[in-house]
Amino acid sequence: MENIILFDDKSYKQLYPLTMTRPVCELRVGILRIREKWELWFNNKASHLTSDYLQRKFPLKVKKRNLVINGGVLPSPSLCEEIIELREGEAILQGETLIVAKFSDKQFDVLTKTRSLGGFVHHQTQAEFLKVEQLWQIFRFNHEAIASDYEKLTKGRLSEALSPTNNLIGNKRNLFIEEGARIECSNLNVENGPIYIGKNAQVMEGSNIRGPFALGNGSTVKMGTKIYGATTIGPKCKVGGEISNIVMIGNANKGHEGYLGNSVLGEWCNIGADSNSSNLKNNYAEVRLWDYVTGGFIPTGLQFCGLIMGDHSKCGINTMFNTGTVVGVSANIFGSGFPRNFIPSFTWGGAGGFSTYRISKVLETAEKVMKRRNTPLTEIDQNILEHIYRLTSSYRKWE
């Protein structure tokens, strides 16, 4: 069995700020992270080939036989069939983009040194699959990704019983409840897509949920929450209010009233009570989103696009985010009015102006936040945040 290595290609910077703190394959799209999908399909653990400053937290393991996969690619039946047919020294490309290859340890060493596929047999893929290379694709692909993950995760398994206090609309085969989950007095509609409830998760009374929807292990949907698909709430999150087509990677809160749609939240984020994010411009025009590669706003092709928020960022109560806002890592936003559509990492403030959120204060807060979920802020985590603080200094023009 080949050792699986997931690598970041050149598009990883287009996925900033989410990939400032993680490899591309650690993004959640659907029920699972991309890495977890490949591990499920090939029944083998994966390692990472990523930025140098992330490599210690996400180590690389090279063995004699290696299956090297583009970390932004989601597995599909047709792609996996092509992979099974690959021989050592062969590679699958889509145009000029490497999708997957089989290498020996010696070949892999040559590849990492030369960054060239010269000498390898190339095949152009004929498979259909999704590849995440823009921020908005995370929520755009979420419907299809939830359906695919649901099929793999639930095949041949029996769901826990649904309490009779609930109202299920649609076929019960599209609802799966893991062990220890609790759902009471809620409306669950699976006519447009499946609903997956993770282990020890809770859906409180009065919630209205339309699939496709995934609730991660240990997460909570608070009383009276309104959820539209396609939405994924990662592990150890709390959600409330009204949400539509969002992805929360994990360990984040939007626990109160307020609207959030067509958005992605990183880990250790918190949305203050009664905060709202616009996902549609008043003139119905195409939404443009900040792009770290070009250093400007680029067209998304979308009419609906809300908030992208990097890890460890937070906003105070009654914060208003404009359509297509990108918030970096470890920003703290508060105050009246709409802050700008691009908020750099380690920013403190809002529409009234910004100052720098000093790294010492960032680390102090991060340690407290993570401790509440019994997760230590390790020296490796601190080093990553300190590196990002330096990496993003040029965006904080006031310094």
PDB file of C-alpha atoms in Angstrom, residues 160-169 175 177 181-189 195 197 202-209:
ATOM      1  CA  GLU A 160     -29.093   6.126  15.808  1.00  0.00           C
ATOM      2  CA  ALA A 161     -32.845   6.534  16.216  1.00  0.00           C
ATOM      3  CA  LEU A 162     -34.447   9.957  15.849  1.00  0.00           C
ATOM      4  CA  SER A 163     -36.406  11.068  18.895  1.00  0.00           C
ATOM      5  CA  PRO A 164     -40.201  11.219  18.255  1.00  0.00           C
ATOM      6  CA  THR A 165     -40.239  14.842  19.474  1.00  0.00           C
ATOM      7  CA  ASN A 166     -38.747  15.854  16.097  1.00  0.00           C
ATOM      8  CA  ASN A 167     -40.375  16.377  12.702  1.00  0.00           C
ATOM      9  CA  LEU A 168     -38.549  14.766   9.756  1.00  0.00           C
ATOM     10  CA  ILE A 169     -39.437  15.928   6.237  1.00  0.00           C
ATOM     11  CA  LEU A 175     -30.619  11.464   7.945  1.00  0.00           C
ATOM     12  CA  ILE A 177     -27.202  10.391  13.602  1.00  0.00           C
ATOM     13  CA  ALA A 181     -25.929  12.869  19.508  1.00  0.00           C
ATOM     14  CA  ARG A 182     -29.101  14.523  20.849  1.00  0.00           C
ATOM     15  CA  ILE A 183     -31.897  16.178  18.836  1.00  0.00           C
ATOM     16  CA  GLU A 184     -35.183  17.311  20.340  1.00  0.00           C
ATOM     17  CA  CYS A 185     -38.249  19.250  19.149  1.00  0.00           C
ATOM     18  CA  SER A 186     -36.705  20.312  15.830  1.00  0.00           C
ATOM     19  CA  ASN A 187     -37.684  20.316  12.159  1.00  0.00           C
ATOM     20  CA  LEU A 188     -35.288  18.451   9.852  1.00  0.00           C
ATOM     21  CA  ASN A 189     -35.796  18.669   6.066  1.00  0.00           C
ATOM     22  CA  ILE A 195     -28.339  15.770   7.217  1.00  0.00           C
ATOM     23  CA  ILE A 197     -25.194  14.734  12.963  1.00  0.00           C
ATOM     24  CA  GLN A 202     -26.619  18.465  20.067  1.00  0.00           C
ATOM     25  CA  VAL A 203     -29.483  20.152  18.237  1.00  0.00           C
ATOM     26  CA  MET A 204     -31.532  22.095  20.780  1.00  0.00           C
ATOM     27  CA  GLU A 205     -35.274  22.636  20.781  1.00  0.00           C
ATOM     28  CA  GLY A 206     -36.992  24.702  18.129  1.00  0.00           C
ATOM     29  CA  SER A 207     -34.255  24.484  15.488  1.00  0.00           C
ATOM     30  CA  ASN A 208     -35.155  24.404  11.792  1.00  0.00           C
ATOM     31  CA  ILE A 209     -32.592  22.704   9.547  1.00  0.00           C
TER      32      ILE A 209
END
